[in-house]
Amino acid sequence: MRNVLIDGGPVTMIWGFLIVYFFSLLCALSLAEISSKYPLELHAGAAIIAKDSYGLICSWFTGWFLLIGNWTMSISITFAGAQFILSVVGVYVDQYQATEYVTVIVFYIIVTVCGLFNIYGSKHLESLNKICVAWILFAIAIIGVMILARAPTYNSWSYVFTEFDNSRSNMPAALTFIIGLQQANFMMQGFGLLPAISEEVKDPERVVPRGIVWGVILSGLSGIAFIIPILLVLPDLSSLIDQNDTMMPIVSIFTIVTNSKIASAFLFLLVLGNLLFSGIGSIATSSRAVFSMSRDGALPYQDFWTYVDQNSVSKVPKNAVLLSMAISYILGLLSLVSTAAFNAFVGAAVISLCAASLIPITSSVLGFRKRVRGAVFKLRGIGIIINLLSIVWLVFTIFVLSCTPSLPLTLRSTNYALFVFIFATFIISILWFAWGRTNFHGPLIDSDANERVNVIEMRNMGTASTTGGDYQPVLTDDQLKSGSELSHKQANSSNMSASSSSHLDVNSGIDGISVGDSSVNIIKETKRDGLDE
């Protein structure tokens, strides 16, 4: 929040969020269409939707950008939780200032708690997701009511929607506003992660696109419901930024507005609960990204990372969870060396997620959208317009996230996120030539049944090979000309398309959008690869 207050204040906070909300919804619609046609992980869909000549390399980069984005996003959420906790401690302990070492220790504790819940409490993830949705809605409502009820004074509606202050950024007004979009982009970039659960839900060709779109819609509405009360009671910016540069602004706002340590403690608890739920979910999605990329040959020792104990109750890829935790532990140490370096990795998270979404959408447009014909979720005639606007917005977002929030530039204040992303892209490219070309096979599709194959299980049974037999890395152009050409398996797919109003059983409980009809399910999972449905 500090950066958006520096880069324009109220105008950037409310109008910038609305702009990001609108274009994020367009991107979500584009990905929803792709996910409804190919209900697989995003990197698998990228392999199929791109032309045969470059489908595999598109899948490679999409998968790695998603993996890096998942890891770094998880770190940013859990580290923000650590900073928030220590900021709260500063409210109740006079002149308390947390050191970098204490912050890292608290960060490690949060990562450990979230990781252990994923390993030993994963059977409760569905219930936790429902609690999380209810908690967020409850928290937003209670926070809004409490700060409005206890605020000694209120800002005018004119202040909320027209007050613009770029004096602290030392940049031109237009550039200040653009850079201020960073915070909103960070909040709205989770829509590209949902295809990872395609193997864990029923009717993924309907449930996943519905979840992508409604997730963005509800996130935007929740954001607006949170931002407007905050701006109505927002204290003078000098008391939030200039006089206190160690405490998180949201902590200062709650403390100043409520003028009560007990009331503010209750609000802190609501925010902390949301951060904890988000931390658990971020490690869950990170581990699924590790699992799916390892299964497709992107990581060495794939049998180790995809191992699932069939005798366990949870049936989760524990080694993938532990790897995600280890990455968090290692990168968290960067904050001890350089705050700027650590912030660069956090910024690179959203850039990586943007790049992961950009590849399949661009591939669809380059193929004149032929490979999304017959999708369950249809954009119809406006699809090309939505796709093109999505591409422009994602490229623009990468530029925005690469900008420094204020001048003058120093080694500490410079935004190194783009440099980290470029370096990561370079490493991914090297890995492609050193490992990917010979080991990464992308999504394995049964060329007869057009189904995802559980390669690891079949290899152990001696019935499949990753390089031979009847299994092909991706579908050919002829197989994708029309959904009707694949109707020899329609008997299986008809059961999956019997209802257009199914509930999202995993990760959110949203329904109520009609996503059209389909005569054939293009790709369906024959096995769940050991993961719980």
Coordinates of C-alpha atoms in Angstrom, one line a residue:
M1 CA 0.0 0.0 0.0
R2 CA 2.9 2.4 0.7
N3 CA 3.9 2.6 -3.0
V4 CA 0.4 3.4 -4.2
L5 CA 0.1 6.2 -1.6
I6 CA 3.4 7.6 -2.8
D7 CA 2.3 7.3 -6.5
G8 CA -0.8 9.4 -6.5
G9 CA -2.7 8.5 -3.4
P10 CA -6.5 8.2 -3.6
V11 CA -6.9 8.7 -7.3
T12 CA -4.4 6.0 -8.1
M13 CA -5.7 3.7 -5.4
I14 CA -9.4 3.7 -6.6
W15 CA -9.2 4.5 -10.3
G16 CA -6.1 2.5 -10.9
F17 CA -7.7 -0.5 -9.2
L18 CA -10.8 -0.2 -11.4
I19 CA -8.6 0.0 -14.6
V20 CA -6.6 -3.1 -13.5
Y21 CA -9.9 -4.8 -12.5
F22 CA -11.4 -4.3 -16.0
F23 CA -8.4 -5.5 -18.0
S24 CA -7.7 -8.4 -15.6
L25 CA -11.3 -9.6 -16.3
L26 CA -10.5 -9.5 -20.0
C27 CA -7.4 -11.6 -19.4
A28 CA -9.4 -14.0 -17.2
L29 CA -12.0 -14.4 -20.0
S30 CA -9.2 -15.3 -22.5
L31 CA -7.7 -17.9 -20.2
A32 CA -11.2 -19.2 -19.3
E33 CA -11.9 -20.0 -22.9
I34 CA -8.6 -21.8 -23.3
S35 CA -9.1 -23.8 -20.1
S36 CA -12.6 -24.8 -21.1
K37 CA -11.3 -26.2 -24.4
Y38 CA -8.3 -27.9 -22.8
P39 CA -9.0 -28.4 -19.1
L40 CA -5.4 -29.1 -18.2
E41 CA -2.6 -27.2 -16.5
L42 CA -1.9 -23.9 -18.3
H43 CA 1.5 -25.1 -19.6
A44 CA -0.3 -28.2 -21.1
G45 CA -2.9 -26.1 -22.7
A46 CA -0.2 -23.8 -24.1
A47 CA 1.5 -26.9 -25.8
I48 CA -1.8 -27.9 -27.5
I49 CA -3.1 -24.5 -28.5
A50 CA 0.2 -23.4 -30.2
K51 CA 1.3 -24.6 -33.6
D52 CA 3.0 -28.0 -33.7
S53 CA 6.3 -26.4 -34.7
Y54 CA 6.7 -24.4 -31.4
G55 CA 4.1 -25.9 -29.1
L56 CA 6.6 -27.8 -26.9
I57 CA 8.8 -24.8 -26.3
C58 CA 5.7 -22.7 -25.5
S59 CA 4.7 -25.3 -22.9
W60 CA 8.3 -25.2 -21.5
F61 CA 8.4 -21.4 -21.0
T62 CA 4.8 -21.2 -19.8
G63 CA 5.3 -23.9 -17.2
W64 CA 8.6 -22.4 -15.9
F65 CA 7.1 -18.9 -15.7
L66 CA 4.2 -20.3 -13.8
L67 CA 6.5 -22.3 -11.5
I68 CA 8.7 -19.2 -10.8
G69 CA 5.6 -17.1 -10.4
N70 CA 4.1 -19.5 -7.9
W71 CA 7.3 -19.8 -5.9
T72 CA 7.9 -16.1 -5.7
M73 CA 4.3 -15.2 -5.1
S74 CA 4.2 -17.7 -2.2
I75 CA 7.3 -16.0 -0.8
S76 CA 5.8 -12.5 -1.1
I77 CA 2.6 -13.6 0.7
T78 CA 4.3 -15.3 3.6
F79 CA 6.9 -12.6 3.9
A80 CA 4.2 -9.9 3.9
G81 CA 2.6 -11.9 6.7
A82 CA 5.8 -11.8 8.7
Q83 CA 6.2 -8.0 8.2
F84 CA 2.5 -7.5 9.2
I85 CA 2.9 -9.5 12.4
L86 CA 6.0 -7.5 13.4
S87 CA 4.3 -4.2 12.5
V88 CA 1.5 -5.1 14.8
V89 CA 4.0 -5.9 17.6
G90 CA 5.3 -2.3 17.1
V91 CA 1.8 -1.0 18.0
Y92 CA 1.9 -2.7 21.4
V93 CA 5.6 -2.4 22.2
D94 CA 6.9 1.2 22.3
Q95 CA 9.8 2.0 20.0
Y96 CA 10.0 -1.6 18.8
Q97 CA 11.8 -2.1 15.5
A98 CA 12.2 -5.6 14.1
T99 CA 15.5 -6.5 12.7
E100 CA 16.0 -8.4 9.4
Y101 CA 16.9 -11.5 11.3
V102 CA 13.7 -11.5 13.4
T103 CA 11.7 -10.9 10.2
V104 CA 13.3 -13.9 8.6
I105 CA 12.6 -16.1 11.6
V106 CA 8.9 -15.2 11.7
F107 CA 8.8 -15.8 7.9
Y108 CA 10.3 -19.2 8.4
I109 CA 7.7 -20.0 11.0
I110 CA 4.8 -19.0 8.7
V111 CA 6.2 -21.0 5.8
T112 CA 6.6 -24.0 8.0
V113 CA 3.1 -23.8 9.4
C114 CA 1.6 -23.4 5.9
G115 CA 3.7 -26.2 4.5
L116 CA 2.9 -28.7 7.3
F117 CA -0.8 -28.0 6.9
N118 CA -0.5 -28.8 3.2
I119 CA 1.2 -32.1 4.1
Y120 CA -0.8 -33.3 7.1
G121 CA -4.0 -31.3 6.7
S122 CA -4.6 -31.4 3.0
K123 CA -7.8 -33.4 3.4
H124 CA -9.2 -30.3 5.0
L125 CA -8.2 -28.0 2.1
E126 CA -11.7 -28.0 0.6
S127 CA -13.2 -27.0 3.9
L128 CA -10.5 -24.4 4.4
N129 CA -11.2 -22.9 1.0
K130 CA -14.9 -22.4 2.0
I131 CA -13.9 -20.9 5.3
C132 CA -11.4 -18.6 3.5
V133 CA -14.1 -17.2 1.2
A134 CA -16.4 -16.6 4.1
W135 CA -13.6 -15.1 6.2
I136 CA -12.6 -12.6 3.4
L137 CA -16.2 -11.5 2.9
F138 CA -16.7 -11.2 6.7
A139 CA -13.4 -9.4 7.2
I140 CA -14.1 -6.8 4.5
A141 CA -17.6 -6.1 5.9
I142 CA -16.4 -5.8 9.5
I143 CA -13.3 -3.7 8.7
G144 CA -15.5 -1.3 6.7
V145 CA -18.1 -1.0 9.4
M146 CA -15.6 -0.6 12.2
I147 CA -13.4 2.0 10.7
L148 CA -16.3 4.0 9.5
A149 CA -18.0 3.8 12.9
R150 CA -14.9 4.8 14.9
A151 CA -13.3 7.3 12.6
P152 CA -13.2 10.8 14.2
T153 CA -13.5 12.6 10.9
Y154 CA -14.2 11.6 7.3
N155 CA -12.7 12.6 3.9
S156 CA -15.1 14.0 1.3
W157 CA -16.2 11.9 -1.7
S158 CA -14.3 14.5 -3.8
Y159 CA -11.2 13.5 -1.9
V160 CA -11.8 9.8 -2.5
F161 CA -12.2 10.1 -6.3
T162 CA -10.2 13.2 -7.3
E163 CA -7.4 13.8 -4.8
F164 CA -4.0 13.2 -6.6
D165 CA -0.6 13.7 -5.0
N166 CA 2.6 12.9 -6.8
S167 CA 4.8 15.1 -4.7
R168 CA 6.5 12.2 -3.1
S169 CA 7.2 10.3 -6.3
N170 CA 9.1 13.2 -8.0
M171 CA 7.7 12.1 -11.3
P172 CA 5.3 13.5 -13.9
A173 CA 1.7 12.9 -13.0
A174 CA 0.9 10.5 -15.8
L175 CA 4.0 8.3 -15.1
T176 CA 3.2 8.4 -11.4
F177 CA -0.3 7.1 -12.0
I178 CA 0.9 4.4 -14.3
I179 CA 3.5 3.2 -11.8
G180 CA 0.9 3.3 -9.1
L181 CA -0.9 0.4 -10.9
Q182 CA 1.7 -2.0 -9.5
Q183 CA -0.2 -2.6 -6.2
A184 CA -3.5 -3.4 -8.0
N185 CA -1.7 -5.7 -10.5
F186 CA -0.2 -7.6 -7.6
M187 CA -3.7 -8.1 -6.1
M188 CA -5.3 -9.3 -9.3
Q189 CA -2.8 -11.7 -10.8
G190 CA -4.0 -15.0 -9.3
F191 CA -6.4 -16.0 -12.2
G192 CA -3.7 -17.8 -14.1
L193 CA -3.1 -20.2 -11.3
L194 CA -6.5 -21.9 -11.3
P195 CA -6.0 -24.2 -14.2
A196 CA -3.6 -26.1 -12.0
I197 CA -6.5 -27.7 -10.2
S198 CA -8.1 -29.1 -13.4
E199 CA -7.1 -32.6 -12.4
E200 CA -8.7 -32.3 -9.0
V201 CA -12.2 -31.3 -9.9
K202 CA -15.1 -32.8 -11.7
D203 CA -16.2 -31.2 -14.9
P204 CA -13.1 -29.1 -15.2
E205 CA -14.1 -27.8 -18.7
R206 CA -16.9 -26.0 -16.9
V207 CA -15.7 -25.5 -13.3
V208 CA -12.3 -24.1 -14.0
P209 CA -13.3 -21.3 -16.5
R210 CA -16.2 -20.4 -14.2
G211 CA -13.8 -20.2 -11.2
I212 CA -11.3 -18.1 -13.2
V213 CA -13.9 -15.5 -14.3
W214 CA -15.9 -15.3 -11.0
G215 CA -12.7 -15.3 -9.0
V216 CA -11.7 -12.0 -10.7
I217 CA -15.2 -10.6 -10.5
L218 CA -15.4 -11.2 -6.7
S219 CA -11.8 -10.1 -6.1
G220 CA -12.6 -6.8 -7.9
L221 CA -15.8 -6.2 -6.0
S222 CA -14.1 -7.1 -2.7
G223 CA -11.3 -4.8 -3.5
I224 CA -13.6 -1.9 -4.1
A225 CA -15.6 -2.6 -0.9
F226 CA -12.3 -2.5 1.0
I227 CA -10.7 0.5 -0.7
I228 CA -13.6 3.0 -0.5
P229 CA -14.0 2.9 3.4
I230 CA -10.2 3.1 3.7
L231 CA -10.0 6.2 1.6
L232 CA -13.0 7.8 3.4
V233 CA -11.1 7.6 6.7
L234 CA -7.5 7.8 5.4
P235 CA -5.4 9.9 7.7
D236 CA -3.0 12.6 6.5
L237 CA -0.4 10.9 4.3
S238 CA 2.5 12.4 6.2
S239 CA 1.5 10.5 9.3
L240 CA 1.5 7.2 7.3
I241 CA 4.6 7.7 5.1
D242 CA 6.8 10.5 6.2
Q243 CA 6.7 10.1 10.0
N244 CA 6.7 6.3 10.1
D245 CA 8.6 4.4 7.4
T246 CA 8.9 1.1 9.4
M247 CA 5.3 0.3 10.1
M248 CA 3.0 -1.0 7.3
P249 CA 0.4 1.7 6.3
I250 CA -2.6 -0.5 6.9
V251 CA -1.4 -1.1 10.5
S252 CA -1.1 2.7 11.0
I253 CA -4.5 3.3 9.5
F254 CA -6.3 0.9 11.8
T255 CA -4.4 2.2 14.9
I256 CA -5.0 5.9 14.1
V257 CA -8.6 5.6 13.0
T258 CA -9.9 3.3 15.7
N259 CA -7.9 5.0 18.5
S260 CA -8.2 1.7 20.4
K261 CA -5.6 -1.0 20.7
I262 CA -8.4 -3.5 21.4
A263 CA -10.4 -2.6 18.3
S264 CA -7.4 -2.5 16.1
A265 CA -6.2 -5.9 17.5
F266 CA -9.5 -7.4 16.2
L267 CA -8.9 -5.8 12.8
F268 CA -5.4 -7.1 12.8
L269 CA -6.6 -10.6 13.5
L270 CA -9.0 -10.5 10.5
V271 CA -6.1 -9.5 8.1
L272 CA -3.8 -12.0 9.6
G273 CA -6.3 -14.8 9.0
N274 CA -6.5 -13.8 5.4
L275 CA -2.7 -13.9 5.1
L276 CA -2.5 -17.3 6.7
F277 CA -5.2 -18.7 4.4
S278 CA -3.4 -17.2 1.4
G279 CA -0.1 -18.7 2.5
I280 CA -1.5 -22.2 2.8
G281 CA -3.1 -21.8 -0.7
S282 CA 0.1 -20.4 -2.3
I283 CA 2.2 -23.4 -1.1
A284 CA -0.6 -25.7 -2.4
T285 CA -0.6 -24.2 -5.9
S286 CA 3.3 -24.1 -5.9
S287 CA 3.5 -27.8 -5.1
R288 CA 0.9 -28.6 -7.8
A289 CA 3.0 -26.7 -10.3
V290 CA 6.1 -28.7 -9.3
F291 CA 4.1 -31.9 -9.6
S292 CA 2.7 -31.2 -13.1
M293 CA 6.0 -29.8 -14.5
S294 CA 8.0 -32.8 -13.0
R295 CA 5.5 -35.2 -14.5
D296 CA 6.0 -33.7 -17.9
G297 CA 9.8 -34.0 -17.6
A298 CA 10.8 -30.4 -16.9
L299 CA 12.6 -31.2 -13.6
P300 CA 15.2 -33.9 -13.0
Y301 CA 14.3 -36.8 -10.6
Q302 CA 10.6 -36.5 -11.7
D303 CA 9.7 -39.8 -9.9
F304 CA 10.8 -38.2 -6.6
W305 CA 8.9 -34.9 -7.0
T306 CA 5.8 -36.6 -8.2
Y307 CA 5.8 -39.3 -5.6
V308 CA 2.4 -39.8 -3.8
D309 CA 2.0 -42.2 -1.0
Q310 CA -1.1 -44.2 -2.0
N311 CA -1.4 -45.4 1.6
S312 CA -1.6 -41.9 3.1
V313 CA -4.9 -40.3 3.8
S314 CA -4.0 -36.9 2.2
K315 CA -2.5 -38.3 -1.1
V316 CA -0.5 -35.1 -1.8
P317 CA 2.9 -34.8 -3.5
K318 CA 4.8 -34.3 -0.2
N319 CA 8.2 -33.9 -1.9
A320 CA 6.8 -31.2 -4.1
V321 CA 5.5 -29.4 -1.1
L322 CA 8.9 -29.7 0.7
L323 CA 10.6 -28.3 -2.4
S324 CA 8.3 -25.3 -2.5
M325 CA 9.1 -24.7 1.2
A326 CA 12.8 -25.1 0.6
I327 CA 12.7 -22.5 -2.2
S328 CA 11.0 -20.1 0.2
Y329 CA 13.6 -20.7 2.9
I330 CA 16.5 -20.1 0.5
L331 CA 15.1 -17.0 -1.2
G332 CA 13.9 -15.5 2.1
L333 CA 17.6 -15.3 3.1
L334 CA 18.0 -12.6 0.4
S335 CA 16.3 -10.1 2.7
L336 CA 19.3 -10.4 5.0
V337 CA 21.7 -9.5 2.1
S338 CA 19.7 -6.9 0.2
T339 CA 16.2 -5.6 0.6
A340 CA 16.3 -4.4 -3.0
A341 CA 17.3 -7.9 -4.2
F342 CA 14.5 -9.5 -2.3
N343 CA 11.9 -7.0 -3.5
A344 CA 13.1 -7.7 -7.0
F345 CA 12.1 -11.4 -6.7
V346 CA 8.7 -10.4 -5.3
G347 CA 8.2 -8.0 -8.3
A348 CA 9.4 -10.7 -10.7
A349 CA 6.5 -13.0 -9.4
V350 CA 3.8 -11.0 -11.1
I351 CA 5.9 -10.4 -14.2
S352 CA 6.4 -14.2 -14.5
L353 CA 2.6 -14.8 -14.1
C354 CA 1.9 -12.2 -16.7
A355 CA 4.3 -13.9 -19.1
A356 CA 2.8 -17.3 -18.4
S357 CA -0.7 -16.0 -19.3
L358 CA 0.7 -14.1 -22.3
I359 CA 2.1 -17.1 -24.1
P360 CA -1.1 -19.2 -24.6
I361 CA -3.3 -16.2 -25.4
T362 CA -0.8 -15.0 -28.0
S363 CA -0.5 -18.5 -29.5
S364 CA -4.3 -18.7 -29.8
V365 CA -4.3 -15.4 -31.7
L366 CA -1.4 -16.4 -34.0
G367 CA -3.4 -19.5 -34.8
F368 CA -6.5 -17.3 -35.7
R369 CA -8.3 -18.8 -32.7
K370 CA -8.9 -22.1 -34.6
R371 CA -7.9 -24.3 -31.7
V372 CA -10.4 -22.8 -29.3
R373 CA -13.4 -23.5 -31.6
G374 CA -16.0 -25.6 -29.8
A375 CA -14.9 -24.5 -26.4
V376 CA -17.5 -24.8 -23.6
F377 CA -16.9 -21.3 -22.5
K378 CA -17.3 -19.2 -25.7
L379 CA -16.2 -15.7 -26.3
R380 CA -17.7 -15.9 -29.8
G381 CA -17.2 -12.9 -32.1
I382 CA -15.7 -10.6 -29.5
G383 CA -13.1 -13.2 -28.7
I384 CA -10.4 -11.8 -30.9
I385 CA -10.9 -8.3 -29.5
I386 CA -10.7 -9.6 -25.9
N387 CA -7.6 -11.6 -26.7
L388 CA -5.8 -8.6 -28.4
L389 CA -6.7 -6.3 -25.5
S390 CA -5.4 -9.0 -23.1
I391 CA -2.1 -9.2 -24.9
V392 CA -1.6 -5.4 -24.9
W393 CA -2.5 -5.2 -21.2
L394 CA -0.2 -8.0 -20.2
V395 CA 2.8 -6.5 -22.0
F396 CA 1.9 -3.1 -20.5
T397 CA 1.7 -4.7 -17.1
I398 CA 5.2 -6.1 -17.4
F399 CA 6.4 -2.6 -18.2
V400 CA 4.6 -1.1 -15.2
L401 CA 6.0 -3.7 -12.9
S402 CA 9.5 -2.9 -14.1
C403 CA 9.3 0.8 -13.1
T404 CA 10.8 2.3 -10.0
P405 CA 8.1 3.7 -7.7
S406 CA 9.9 7.0 -7.0
L407 CA 12.9 9.2 -7.6
P408 CA 15.8 9.8 -7.1
L409 CA 17.2 6.4 -8.2
T410 CA 19.5 4.8 -5.8
L411 CA 20.9 1.3 -5.5
R412 CA 18.4 0.6 -2.8
S413 CA 15.3 2.2 -4.4
T414 CA 15.8 0.9 -8.0
N415 CA 13.3 -1.7 -9.1
Y416 CA 15.4 -4.8 -10.2
A417 CA 12.3 -7.0 -11.0
L418 CA 12.8 -6.8 -14.7
F419 CA 16.5 -7.8 -14.4
V420 CA 15.5 -10.8 -12.3
F421 CA 12.9 -11.8 -14.8
I422 CA 15.4 -11.4 -17.7
F423 CA 18.0 -13.4 -15.8
A424 CA 15.4 -16.1 -15.1
T425 CA 14.4 -16.2 -18.7
F426 CA 18.0 -16.7 -19.7
I427 CA 18.4 -19.6 -17.2
I428 CA 15.2 -21.2 -18.5
S429 CA 16.5 -20.9 -22.0
I430 CA 19.8 -22.5 -21.1
L431 CA 17.9 -25.3 -19.3
W432 CA 15.9 -25.9 -22.5
F433 CA 19.0 -26.7 -24.5
A434 CA 20.7 -28.6 -21.7
W435 CA 17.7 -30.6 -20.4
G436 CA 14.4 -29.7 -21.9
R437 CA 15.0 -30.6 -25.6
T438 CA 15.7 -34.2 -24.7
N439 CA 13.7 -34.8 -21.5
F440 CA 10.6 -32.5 -21.6
H441 CA 7.7 -34.1 -23.5
G442 CA 4.9 -31.7 -22.5
P443 CA 1.4 -33.1 -21.9
L444 CA 1.2 -36.7 -23.0
I445 CA -1.9 -37.4 -25.0
D446 CA -3.3 -40.7 -26.0
S447 CA -3.6 -40.2 -29.8
D448 CA -6.5 -42.7 -30.0
A449 CA -8.6 -41.7 -26.9
N450 CA -7.3 -38.1 -26.8
E451 CA -6.8 -38.4 -23.0
R452 CA -4.1 -37.4 -20.6
V453 CA -2.1 -40.5 -19.6
N454 CA -0.7 -41.1 -16.2
V455 CA 2.8 -41.7 -17.6
I456 CA 4.6 -42.4 -14.3
E457 CA 2.1 -45.1 -13.2
M458 CA 2.0 -46.7 -16.7
R459 CA 5.8 -46.6 -16.9
N460 CA 6.1 -48.5 -13.6
M461 CA 3.6 -51.0 -14.9
G462 CA 5.7 -51.4 -18.0
T463 CA 2.9 -50.4 -20.4
A464 CA 4.0 -47.0 -21.6
S465 CA 7.0 -45.1 -22.8
T466 CA 7.6 -41.4 -22.8
T467 CA 9.2 -41.6 -26.2
G468 CA 7.4 -44.3 -28.1
G469 CA 4.2 -46.4 -28.5
D470 CA 0.9 -44.8 -29.1
Y471 CA 1.5 -41.8 -26.9
Q472 CA 2.2 -38.4 -28.5
P473 CA 3.4 -35.3 -26.7
V474 CA 0.6 -33.1 -28.2
L475 CA -2.2 -33.4 -30.6
T476 CA -1.7 -32.9 -34.3
D477 CA -3.3 -30.3 -36.4
D478 CA -5.7 -32.9 -38.0
Q479 CA -6.9 -34.0 -34.6
L480 CA -7.8 -30.5 -33.6
K481 CA -9.7 -29.4 -36.7
S482 CA -13.1 -30.3 -35.2
G483 CA -14.4 -31.6 -31.9
S484 CA -16.6 -33.9 -33.8
E485 CA -13.6 -35.9 -35.1
L486 CA -13.0 -36.9 -31.5
S487 CA -16.5 -38.1 -30.8
H488 CA -15.7 -41.7 -30.6
K489 CA -15.2 -41.1 -26.9
Q490 CA -18.3 -39.0 -26.5
A491 CA -20.0 -41.6 -24.3
N492 CA -17.4 -40.8 -21.6
S493 CA -17.5 -37.1 -22.1
S494 CA -21.3 -36.8 -22.1
N495 CA -21.4 -37.7 -18.4
M496 CA -19.1 -34.7 -17.8
S497 CA -21.2 -32.2 -19.7
A498 CA -24.6 -33.3 -18.3
S499 CA -24.9 -30.1 -16.1
S500 CA -23.9 -26.5 -16.7
S501 CA -24.5 -25.4 -13.1
S502 CA -22.0 -27.6 -11.2
H503 CA -20.4 -26.2 -8.1
L504 CA -16.7 -25.5 -7.8
D505 CA -15.8 -28.1 -5.2
V506 CA -12.1 -27.2 -4.8
N507 CA -10.6 -23.8 -4.1
S508 CA -13.8 -21.8 -4.3
G509 CA -17.5 -22.4 -4.1
I510 CA -18.7 -20.1 -6.9
D511 CA -21.4 -21.0 -9.4
G512 CA -24.2 -19.3 -11.2
I513 CA -22.7 -18.5 -14.6
S514 CA -23.8 -20.2 -17.7
V515 CA -20.9 -21.3 -19.9
G516 CA -22.7 -22.7 -22.8
D517 CA -22.9 -26.1 -24.2
S518 CA -20.5 -28.6 -25.8
S519 CA -21.1 -31.8 -27.7
V520 CA -17.7 -33.3 -26.8
N521 CA -15.2 -32.9 -24.0
I522 CA -11.9 -32.4 -26.0
I523 CA -9.6 -33.6 -23.2
K524 CA -10.5 -35.3 -20.1
E525 CA -8.4 -36.9 -17.4
T526 CA -8.6 -40.7 -17.2
K527 CA -6.6 -40.7 -14.0
R528 CA -6.0 -38.1 -11.3
D529 CA -2.4 -39.1 -10.9
G530 CA -2.7 -39.9 -7.3
L531 CA -4.2 -36.6 -6.2
D532 CA -7.5 -36.3 -4.4
E533 CA -10.5 -35.1 -6.3

